[in-house]
mmCIF file of C-alpha atoms in Angstrom:
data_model
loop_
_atom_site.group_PDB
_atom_site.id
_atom_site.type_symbol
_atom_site.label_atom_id
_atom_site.label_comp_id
_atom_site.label_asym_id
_atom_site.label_seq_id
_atom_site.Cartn_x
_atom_site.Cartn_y
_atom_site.Cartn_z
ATOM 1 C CA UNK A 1 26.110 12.190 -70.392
ATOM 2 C CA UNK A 2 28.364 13.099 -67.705
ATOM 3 C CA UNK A 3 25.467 14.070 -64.907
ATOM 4 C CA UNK A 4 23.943 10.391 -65.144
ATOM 5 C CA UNK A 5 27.349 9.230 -63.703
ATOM 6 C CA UNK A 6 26.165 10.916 -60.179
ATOM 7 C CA UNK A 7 22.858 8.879 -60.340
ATOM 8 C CA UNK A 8 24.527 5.436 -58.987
ATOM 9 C CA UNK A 9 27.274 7.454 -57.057
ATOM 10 C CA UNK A 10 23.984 9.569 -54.913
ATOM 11 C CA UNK A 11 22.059 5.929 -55.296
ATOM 12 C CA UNK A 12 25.164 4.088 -53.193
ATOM 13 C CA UNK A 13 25.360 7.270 -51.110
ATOM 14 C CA UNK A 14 21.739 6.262 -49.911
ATOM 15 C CA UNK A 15 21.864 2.619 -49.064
ATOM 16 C CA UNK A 16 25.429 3.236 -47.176
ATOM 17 C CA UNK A 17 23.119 5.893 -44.959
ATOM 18 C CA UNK A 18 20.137 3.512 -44.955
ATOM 19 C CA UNK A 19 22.016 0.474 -43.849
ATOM 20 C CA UNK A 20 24.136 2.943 -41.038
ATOM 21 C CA UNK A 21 20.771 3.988 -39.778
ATOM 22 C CA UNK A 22 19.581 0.802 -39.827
ATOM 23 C CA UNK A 23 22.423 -0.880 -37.581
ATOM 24 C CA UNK A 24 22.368 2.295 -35.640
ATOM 25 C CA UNK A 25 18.891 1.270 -34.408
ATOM 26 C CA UNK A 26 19.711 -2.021 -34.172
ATOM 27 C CA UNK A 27 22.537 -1.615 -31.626
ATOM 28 C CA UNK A 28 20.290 1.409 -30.154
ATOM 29 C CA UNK A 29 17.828 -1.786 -29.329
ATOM 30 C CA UNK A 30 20.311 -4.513 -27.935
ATOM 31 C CA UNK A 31 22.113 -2.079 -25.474
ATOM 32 C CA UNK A 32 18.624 -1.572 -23.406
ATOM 33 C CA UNK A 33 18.612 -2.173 -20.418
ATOM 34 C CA UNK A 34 18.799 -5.766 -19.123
ATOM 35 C CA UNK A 35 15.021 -7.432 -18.007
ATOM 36 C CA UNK A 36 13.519 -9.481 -16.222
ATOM 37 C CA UNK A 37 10.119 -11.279 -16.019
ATOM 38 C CA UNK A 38 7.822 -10.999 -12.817
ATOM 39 C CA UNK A 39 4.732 -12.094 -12.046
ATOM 40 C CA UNK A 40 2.605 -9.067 -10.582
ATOM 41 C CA UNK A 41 -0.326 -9.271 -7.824
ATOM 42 C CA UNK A 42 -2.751 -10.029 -10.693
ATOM 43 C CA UNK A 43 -1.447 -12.918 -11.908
ATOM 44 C CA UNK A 44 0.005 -10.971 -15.065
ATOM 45 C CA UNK A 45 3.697 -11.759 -16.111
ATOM 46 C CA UNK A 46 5.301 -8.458 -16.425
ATOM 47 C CA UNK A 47 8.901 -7.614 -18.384
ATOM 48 C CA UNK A 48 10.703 -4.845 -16.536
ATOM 49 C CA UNK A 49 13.985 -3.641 -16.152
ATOM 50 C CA UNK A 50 16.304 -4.982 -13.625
ATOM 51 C CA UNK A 51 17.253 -2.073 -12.463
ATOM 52 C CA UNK A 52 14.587 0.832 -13.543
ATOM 53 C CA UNK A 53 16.386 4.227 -14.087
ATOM 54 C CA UNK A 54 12.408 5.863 -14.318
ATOM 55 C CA UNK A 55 10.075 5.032 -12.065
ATOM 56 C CA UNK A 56 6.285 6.468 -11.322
ATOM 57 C CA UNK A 57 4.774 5.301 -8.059
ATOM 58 C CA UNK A 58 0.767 5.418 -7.926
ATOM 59 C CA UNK A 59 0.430 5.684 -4.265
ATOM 60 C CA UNK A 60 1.876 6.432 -1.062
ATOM 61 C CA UNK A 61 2.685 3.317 0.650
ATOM 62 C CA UNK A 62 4.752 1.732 -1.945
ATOM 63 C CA UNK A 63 6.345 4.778 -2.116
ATOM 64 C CA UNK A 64 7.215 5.497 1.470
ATOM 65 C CA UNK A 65 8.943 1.748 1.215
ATOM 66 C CA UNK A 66 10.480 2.380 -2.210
ATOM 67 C CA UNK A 67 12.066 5.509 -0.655
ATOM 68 C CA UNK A 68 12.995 3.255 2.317
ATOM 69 C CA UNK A 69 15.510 0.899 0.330
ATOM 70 C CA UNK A 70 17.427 4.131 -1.356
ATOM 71 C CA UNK A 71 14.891 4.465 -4.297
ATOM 72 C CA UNK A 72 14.170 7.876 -5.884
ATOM 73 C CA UNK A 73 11.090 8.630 -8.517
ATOM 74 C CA UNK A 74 9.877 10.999 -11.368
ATOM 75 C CA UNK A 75 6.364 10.464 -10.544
ATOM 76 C CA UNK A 76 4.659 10.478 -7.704
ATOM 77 C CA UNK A 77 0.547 10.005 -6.600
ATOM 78 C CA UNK A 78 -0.969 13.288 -4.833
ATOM 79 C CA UNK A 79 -2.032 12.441 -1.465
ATOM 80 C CA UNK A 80 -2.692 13.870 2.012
ATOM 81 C CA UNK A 81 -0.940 10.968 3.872
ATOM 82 C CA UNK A 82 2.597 11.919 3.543
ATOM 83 C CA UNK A 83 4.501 11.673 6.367
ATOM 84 C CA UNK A 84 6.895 15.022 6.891
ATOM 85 C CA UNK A 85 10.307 12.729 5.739
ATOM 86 C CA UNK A 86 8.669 11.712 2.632
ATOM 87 C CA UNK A 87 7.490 14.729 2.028
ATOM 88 C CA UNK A 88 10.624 16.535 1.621
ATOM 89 C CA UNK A 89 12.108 13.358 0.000
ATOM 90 C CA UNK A 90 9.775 14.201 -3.050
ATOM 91 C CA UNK A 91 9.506 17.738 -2.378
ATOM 92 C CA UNK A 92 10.585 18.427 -6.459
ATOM 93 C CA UNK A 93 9.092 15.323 -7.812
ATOM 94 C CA UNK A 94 5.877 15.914 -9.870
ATOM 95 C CA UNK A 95 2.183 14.299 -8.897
ATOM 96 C CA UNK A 96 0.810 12.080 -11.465
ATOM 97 C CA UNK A 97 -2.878 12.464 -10.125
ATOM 98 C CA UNK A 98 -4.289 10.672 -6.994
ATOM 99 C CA UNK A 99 -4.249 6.717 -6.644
ATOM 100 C CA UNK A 100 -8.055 7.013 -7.522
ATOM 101 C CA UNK A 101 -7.709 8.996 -10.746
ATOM 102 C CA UNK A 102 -4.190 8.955 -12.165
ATOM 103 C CA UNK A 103 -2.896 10.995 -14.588
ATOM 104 C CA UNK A 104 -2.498 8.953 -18.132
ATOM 105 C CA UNK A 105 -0.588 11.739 -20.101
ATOM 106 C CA UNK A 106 1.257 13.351 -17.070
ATOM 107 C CA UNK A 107 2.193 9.537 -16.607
ATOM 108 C CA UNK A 108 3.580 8.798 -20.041
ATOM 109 C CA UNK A 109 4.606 12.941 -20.422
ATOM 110 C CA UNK A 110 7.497 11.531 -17.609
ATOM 111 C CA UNK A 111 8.462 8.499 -19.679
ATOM 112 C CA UNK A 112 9.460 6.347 -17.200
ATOM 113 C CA UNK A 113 10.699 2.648 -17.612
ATOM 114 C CA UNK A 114 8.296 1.180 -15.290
ATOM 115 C CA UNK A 115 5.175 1.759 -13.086
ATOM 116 C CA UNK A 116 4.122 0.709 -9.750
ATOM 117 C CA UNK A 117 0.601 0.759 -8.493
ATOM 118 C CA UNK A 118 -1.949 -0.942 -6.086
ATOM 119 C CA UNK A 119 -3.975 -3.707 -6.577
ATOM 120 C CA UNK A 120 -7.516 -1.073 -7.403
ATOM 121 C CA UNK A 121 -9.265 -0.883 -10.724
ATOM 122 C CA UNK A 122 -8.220 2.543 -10.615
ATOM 123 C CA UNK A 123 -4.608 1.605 -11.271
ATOM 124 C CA UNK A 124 -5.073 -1.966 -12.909
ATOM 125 C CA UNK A 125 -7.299 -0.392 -15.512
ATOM 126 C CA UNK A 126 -4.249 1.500 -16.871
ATOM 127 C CA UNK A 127 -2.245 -1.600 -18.230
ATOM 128 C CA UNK A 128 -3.777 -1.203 -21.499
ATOM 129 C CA UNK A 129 -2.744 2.247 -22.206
ATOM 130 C CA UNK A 130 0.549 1.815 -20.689
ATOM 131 C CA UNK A 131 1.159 -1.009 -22.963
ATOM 132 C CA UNK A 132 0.554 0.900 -26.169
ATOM 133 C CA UNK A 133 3.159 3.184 -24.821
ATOM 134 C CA UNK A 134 5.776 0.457 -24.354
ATOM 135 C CA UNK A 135 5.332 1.214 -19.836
ATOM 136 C CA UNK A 136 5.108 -2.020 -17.933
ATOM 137 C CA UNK A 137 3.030 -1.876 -14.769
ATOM 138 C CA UNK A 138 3.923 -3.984 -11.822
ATOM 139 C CA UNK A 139 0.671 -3.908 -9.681
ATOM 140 C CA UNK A 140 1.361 -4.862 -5.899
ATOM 141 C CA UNK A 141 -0.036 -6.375 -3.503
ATOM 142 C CA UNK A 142 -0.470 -4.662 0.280
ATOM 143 C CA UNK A 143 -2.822 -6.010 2.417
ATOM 144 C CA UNK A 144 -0.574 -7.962 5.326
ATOM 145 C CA UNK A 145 2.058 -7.470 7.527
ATOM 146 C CA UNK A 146 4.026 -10.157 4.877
ATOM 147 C CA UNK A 147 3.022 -8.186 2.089
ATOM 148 C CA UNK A 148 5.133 -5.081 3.458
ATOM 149 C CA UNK A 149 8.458 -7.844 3.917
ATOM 150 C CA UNK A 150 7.996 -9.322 0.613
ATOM 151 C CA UNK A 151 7.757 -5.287 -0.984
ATOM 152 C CA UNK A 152 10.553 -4.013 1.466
ATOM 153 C CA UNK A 153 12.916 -6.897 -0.423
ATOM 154 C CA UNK A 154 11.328 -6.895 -4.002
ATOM 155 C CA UNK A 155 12.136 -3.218 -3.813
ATOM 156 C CA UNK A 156 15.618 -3.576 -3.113
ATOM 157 C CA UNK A 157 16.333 -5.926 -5.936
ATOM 158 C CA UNK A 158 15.089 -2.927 -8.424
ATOM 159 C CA UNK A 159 17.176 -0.677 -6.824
ATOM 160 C CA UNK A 160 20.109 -2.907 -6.160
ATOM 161 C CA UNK A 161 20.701 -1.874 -2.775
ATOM 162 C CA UNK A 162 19.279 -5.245 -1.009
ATOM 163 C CA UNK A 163 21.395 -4.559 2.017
ATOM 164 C CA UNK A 164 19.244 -1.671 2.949
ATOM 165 C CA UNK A 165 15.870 -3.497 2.589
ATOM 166 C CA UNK A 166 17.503 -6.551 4.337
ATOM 167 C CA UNK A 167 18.344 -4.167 6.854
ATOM 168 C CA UNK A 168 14.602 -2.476 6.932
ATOM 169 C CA UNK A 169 12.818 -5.464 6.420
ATOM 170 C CA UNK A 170 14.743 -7.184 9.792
ATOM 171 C CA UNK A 171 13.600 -3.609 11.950
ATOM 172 C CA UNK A 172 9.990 -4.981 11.021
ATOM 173 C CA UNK A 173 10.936 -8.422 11.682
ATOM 174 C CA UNK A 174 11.790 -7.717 15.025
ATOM 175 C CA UNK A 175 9.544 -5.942 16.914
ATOM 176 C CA UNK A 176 6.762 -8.245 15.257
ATOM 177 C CA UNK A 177 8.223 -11.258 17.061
ATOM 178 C CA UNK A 178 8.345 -9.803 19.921
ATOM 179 C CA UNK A 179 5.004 -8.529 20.062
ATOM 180 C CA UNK A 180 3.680 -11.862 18.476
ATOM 181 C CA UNK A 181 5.345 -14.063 20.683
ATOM 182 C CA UNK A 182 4.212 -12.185 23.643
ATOM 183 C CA UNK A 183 0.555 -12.265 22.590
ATOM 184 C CA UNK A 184 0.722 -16.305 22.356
ATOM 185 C CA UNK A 185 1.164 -15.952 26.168
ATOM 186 C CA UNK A 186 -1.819 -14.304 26.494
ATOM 187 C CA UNK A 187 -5.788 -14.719 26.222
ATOM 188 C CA UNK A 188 -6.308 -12.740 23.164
ATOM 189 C CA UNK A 189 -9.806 -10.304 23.493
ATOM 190 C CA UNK A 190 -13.158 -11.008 21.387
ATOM 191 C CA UNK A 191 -12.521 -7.450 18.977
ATOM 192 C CA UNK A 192 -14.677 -5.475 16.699
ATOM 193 C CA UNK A 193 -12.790 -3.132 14.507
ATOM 194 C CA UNK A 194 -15.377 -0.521 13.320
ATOM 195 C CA UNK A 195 -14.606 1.731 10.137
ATOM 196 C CA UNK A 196 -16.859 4.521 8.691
ATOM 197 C CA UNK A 197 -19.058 7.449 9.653
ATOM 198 C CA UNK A 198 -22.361 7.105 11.491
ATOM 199 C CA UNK A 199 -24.902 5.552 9.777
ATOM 200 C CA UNK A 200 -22.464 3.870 7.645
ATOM 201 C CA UNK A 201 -20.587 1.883 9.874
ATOM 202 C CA UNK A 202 -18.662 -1.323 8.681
ATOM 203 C CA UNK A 203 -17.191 -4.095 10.401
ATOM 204 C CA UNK A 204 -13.377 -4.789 9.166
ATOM 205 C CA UNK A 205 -12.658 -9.007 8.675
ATOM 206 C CA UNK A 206 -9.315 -10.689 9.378
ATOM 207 C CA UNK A 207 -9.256 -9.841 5.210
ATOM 208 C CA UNK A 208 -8.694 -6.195 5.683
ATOM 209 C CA UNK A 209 -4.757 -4.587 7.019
ATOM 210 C CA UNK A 210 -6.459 -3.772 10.182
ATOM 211 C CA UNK A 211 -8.102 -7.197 10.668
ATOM 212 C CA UNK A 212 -4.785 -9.283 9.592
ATOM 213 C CA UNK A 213 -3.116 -7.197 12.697
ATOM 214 C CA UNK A 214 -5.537 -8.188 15.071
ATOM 215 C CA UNK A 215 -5.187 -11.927 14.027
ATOM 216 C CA UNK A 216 -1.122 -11.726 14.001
ATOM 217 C CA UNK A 217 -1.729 -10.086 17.291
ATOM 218 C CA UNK A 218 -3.961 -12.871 19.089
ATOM 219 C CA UNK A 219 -7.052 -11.125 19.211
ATOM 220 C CA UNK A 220 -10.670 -12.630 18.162
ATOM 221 C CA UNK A 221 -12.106 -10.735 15.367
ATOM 222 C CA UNK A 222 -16.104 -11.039 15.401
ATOM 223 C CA UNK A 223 -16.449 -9.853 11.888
ATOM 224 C CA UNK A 224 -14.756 -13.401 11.472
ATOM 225 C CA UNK A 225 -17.291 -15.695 13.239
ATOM 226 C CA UNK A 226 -19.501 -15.854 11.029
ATOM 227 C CA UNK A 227 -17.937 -17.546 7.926
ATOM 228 C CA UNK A 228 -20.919 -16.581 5.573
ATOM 229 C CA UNK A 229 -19.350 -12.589 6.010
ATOM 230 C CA UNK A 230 -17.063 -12.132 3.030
ATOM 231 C CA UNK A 231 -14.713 -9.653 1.972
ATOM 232 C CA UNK A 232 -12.102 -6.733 3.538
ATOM 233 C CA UNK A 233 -15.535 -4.858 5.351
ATOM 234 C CA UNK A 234 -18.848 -5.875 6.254
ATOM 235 C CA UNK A 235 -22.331 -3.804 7.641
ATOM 236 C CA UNK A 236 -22.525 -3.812 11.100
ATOM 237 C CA UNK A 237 -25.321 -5.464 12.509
ATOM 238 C CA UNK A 238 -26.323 -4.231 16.661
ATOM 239 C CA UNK A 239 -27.654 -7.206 16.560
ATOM 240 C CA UNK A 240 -24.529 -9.742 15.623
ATOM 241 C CA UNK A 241 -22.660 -6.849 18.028
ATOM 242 C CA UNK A 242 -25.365 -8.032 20.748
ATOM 243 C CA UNK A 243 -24.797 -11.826 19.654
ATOM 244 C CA UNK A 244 -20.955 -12.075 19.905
ATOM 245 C CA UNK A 245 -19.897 -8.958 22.640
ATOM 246 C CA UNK A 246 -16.872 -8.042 21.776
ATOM 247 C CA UNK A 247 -14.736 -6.962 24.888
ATOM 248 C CA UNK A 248 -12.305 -4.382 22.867
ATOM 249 C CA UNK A 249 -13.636 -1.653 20.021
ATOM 250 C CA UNK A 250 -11.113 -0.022 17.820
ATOM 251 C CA UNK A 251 -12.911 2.921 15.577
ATOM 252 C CA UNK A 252 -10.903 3.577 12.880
ATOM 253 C CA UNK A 253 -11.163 7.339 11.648
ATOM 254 C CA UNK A 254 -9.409 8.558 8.540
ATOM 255 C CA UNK A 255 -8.715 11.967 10.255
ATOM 256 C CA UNK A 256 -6.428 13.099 12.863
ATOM 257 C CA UNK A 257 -7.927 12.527 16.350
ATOM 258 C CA UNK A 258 -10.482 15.479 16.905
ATOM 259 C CA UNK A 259 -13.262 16.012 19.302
ATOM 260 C CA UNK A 260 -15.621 13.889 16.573
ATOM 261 C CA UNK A 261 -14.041 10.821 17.607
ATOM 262 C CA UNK A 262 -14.489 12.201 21.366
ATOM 263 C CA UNK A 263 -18.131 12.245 20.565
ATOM 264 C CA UNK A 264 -18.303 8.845 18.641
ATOM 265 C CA UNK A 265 -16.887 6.971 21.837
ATOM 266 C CA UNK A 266 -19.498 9.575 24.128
ATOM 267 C CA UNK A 267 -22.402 8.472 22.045
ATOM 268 C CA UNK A 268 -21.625 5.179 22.103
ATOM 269 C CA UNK A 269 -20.989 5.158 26.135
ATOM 270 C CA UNK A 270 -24.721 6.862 26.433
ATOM 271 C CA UNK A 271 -26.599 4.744 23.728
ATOM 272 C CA UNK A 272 -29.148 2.433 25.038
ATOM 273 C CA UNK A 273 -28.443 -0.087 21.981
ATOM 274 C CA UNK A 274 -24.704 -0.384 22.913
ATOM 275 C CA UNK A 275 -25.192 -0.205 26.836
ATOM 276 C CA UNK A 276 -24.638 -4.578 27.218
ATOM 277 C CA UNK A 277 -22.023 -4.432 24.941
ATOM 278 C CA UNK A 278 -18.605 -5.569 26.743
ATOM 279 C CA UNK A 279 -15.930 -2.924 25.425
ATOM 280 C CA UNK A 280 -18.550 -0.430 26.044
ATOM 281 C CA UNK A 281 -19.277 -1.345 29.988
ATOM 282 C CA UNK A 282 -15.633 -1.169 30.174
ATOM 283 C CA UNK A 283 -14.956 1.659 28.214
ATOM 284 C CA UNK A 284 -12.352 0.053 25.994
ATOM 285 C CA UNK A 285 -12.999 1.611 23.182
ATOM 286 C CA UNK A 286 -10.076 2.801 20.739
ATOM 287 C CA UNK A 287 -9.232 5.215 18.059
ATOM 288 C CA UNK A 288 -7.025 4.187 15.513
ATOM 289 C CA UNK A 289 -5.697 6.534 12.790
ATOM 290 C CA UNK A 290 -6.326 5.582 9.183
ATOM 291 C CA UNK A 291 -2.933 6.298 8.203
ATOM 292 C CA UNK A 292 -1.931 3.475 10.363
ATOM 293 C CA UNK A 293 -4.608 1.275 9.680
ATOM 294 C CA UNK A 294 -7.024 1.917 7.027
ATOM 295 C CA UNK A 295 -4.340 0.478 4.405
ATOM 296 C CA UNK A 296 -1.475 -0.843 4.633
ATOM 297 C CA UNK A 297 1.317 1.810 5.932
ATOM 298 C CA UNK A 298 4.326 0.234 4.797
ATOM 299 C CA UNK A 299 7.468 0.967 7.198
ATOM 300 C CA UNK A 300 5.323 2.535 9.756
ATOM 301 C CA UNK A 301 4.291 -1.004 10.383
ATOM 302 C CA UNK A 302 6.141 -1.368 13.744
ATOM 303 C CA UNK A 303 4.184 1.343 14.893
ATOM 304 C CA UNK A 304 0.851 0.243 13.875
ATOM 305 C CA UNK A 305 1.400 -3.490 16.089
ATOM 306 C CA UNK A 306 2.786 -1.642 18.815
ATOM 307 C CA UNK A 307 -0.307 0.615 19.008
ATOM 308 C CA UNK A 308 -2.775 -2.249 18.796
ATOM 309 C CA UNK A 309 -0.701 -4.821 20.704
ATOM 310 C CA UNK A 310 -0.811 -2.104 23.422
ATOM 311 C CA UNK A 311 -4.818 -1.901 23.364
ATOM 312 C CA UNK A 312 -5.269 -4.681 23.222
ATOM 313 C CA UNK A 313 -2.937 -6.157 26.289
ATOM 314 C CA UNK A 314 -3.021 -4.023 29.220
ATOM 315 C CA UNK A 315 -1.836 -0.636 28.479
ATOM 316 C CA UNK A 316 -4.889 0.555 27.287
ATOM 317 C CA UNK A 317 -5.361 3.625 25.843
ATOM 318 C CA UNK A 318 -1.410 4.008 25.701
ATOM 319 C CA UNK A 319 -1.700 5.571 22.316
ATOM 320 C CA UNK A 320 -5.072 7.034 22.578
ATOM 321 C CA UNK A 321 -4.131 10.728 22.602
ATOM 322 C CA UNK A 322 -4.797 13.964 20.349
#
């Protein structure tokens, strides 16, 4: 009879380690991490820390400026457009795939406490399997000079060093109102901004990065005259070309300035299609790099107005070297 006595002694045992796991997780939950609630680039209200402790960065740009206000990863996108400073930043941080086909598991394998990516399918289609994971994804926006201010500070609430991006975010500040201010003194040119290979050739609008800088910067974007065009790039038509004669060309070329974009600006010069053409009579035609100005390129912003301000107001050229 003696051995049942242990039954209601083991039984008590039980529900003492029960309930001490159960409050266990309870005050496991409550001390998280405090949260907040922001609305992302989509529209989407998203809950993520205050301060994130684990972050994964999908591409390059946000994380040159997340970098910039004293932010460090554990995920980073693979990419060729790292400049040398970032490089070494995240010289130890692992990729989590390129910005057009991230990583899932290597993602979640990092477990990080939130996720920032660009406003592409490639990175908006992962909110669904973050979610099921318990990842928010904030989903930015970087299209405009303002979009880089608005990032530069955003950033610096999450990682509570606002000073810094104040700081970064006034650099900017500055030499855009110079350059802007200067422009309104002047007559701004009639501009084409060409991006692609031959026989592919687009025209960027005042919708694309490199389009919003010509705007900000005074000059008159033909893509934009014709208010039936729509969207960040357009086909080039000789004949619109013809119709509106722009008096600058910028040809942006996602590699480094090489002899092709020597023989892009000859072949233009010597083509019989192009010969009326304003910019091309004059020869002021430009390369651009698409680090610069394909996308957005975060803090090297300054550089990117200076470099078009420059072509477009008198020191032409000025920036038009290997």
């Amino acid at each position: 009879m003696k051995r049942y006595l242990f039954v209601p002694v083991i039984l008590a045992v039980l529900c003492v380690v029960a309930v001490t796991a159960w409050i266990t997780l309870g005050t496991s939950a409550v001390s998280k991490e405090p949260t907040r609630q922001v609305v992302d680039a989509t529209g989407t209200e998203v809950t993520i820390p205050v301060h994130p402790k684990r972050v994964v960065i999908l591409n390059t740009v946000n994380l040159d400026m997340y970098y910039a206000v004293g932010g460090q990863v554990v995920g980073k996108p693979k990419s060729s457009y790292y400049t040398k400073e970032l490089m070494a930043a995240t010289k130890d941080v692992p990729s989590v795939g390129t910005i057009h086909s991230p990583n899932v598991e290597a993602i979640i394998g990092l477990h990080p406490d939130l996720v920032i990516g660009l406003n592409v399918p490639f990175n908006t289609n992962l909110r669904g399997m973050l979610a099921q994971a318990d990842i928010p994804l904030y989903i930015n926006d970087l299209n405009s000079y303002d979009d880089v201010v608005a990032t530069l500070h955003f950033f610096g609430e999450l990682t509570g060093k606002t000073a810094v991006a104040d700081a970064t975010a006034k650099a900017a500040e500055a030499n855009y109102n110079k350059l802007v201010d200067t422009a309104k003194t002047k007559q701004g040119p009639r501009a084409l901004i060409i991006f692609g290979a031959p026989g592919s050739f687009s025209m960027a609008t005042s919708s694309a990065f490199s389009g919003n800088l010509l705007t900000l910067l005074g000059g008159h974007n033909i893509a934009d005259f014709d208010s039936r065009l729509e969207g960040d790039y357009v086909p080039l038509s000789m004949e619109y070309v013809i119709k509106t004669d722009p008096e600058v060309i910028f040809f942006i070329s996602m590699t480094p300035k090489s002899d092709s974009v020597d023989v892009f600006k000859r072949d233009m010069l010597e083509s019989s299609a192009w010969a009326e053409v304003s910019a091309v009579k004059s020869q002021r035609i430009y390369y651009l790099s698409g680090g610069l100005f394909a996308a957005n390129p975060g803090t090297r912003i300054s550089e990117a107005l200076t470099i078009m301000y420059d072509d477009l107001y008198g020191k032409e050229a000025a920036h038009d070297k290997p």
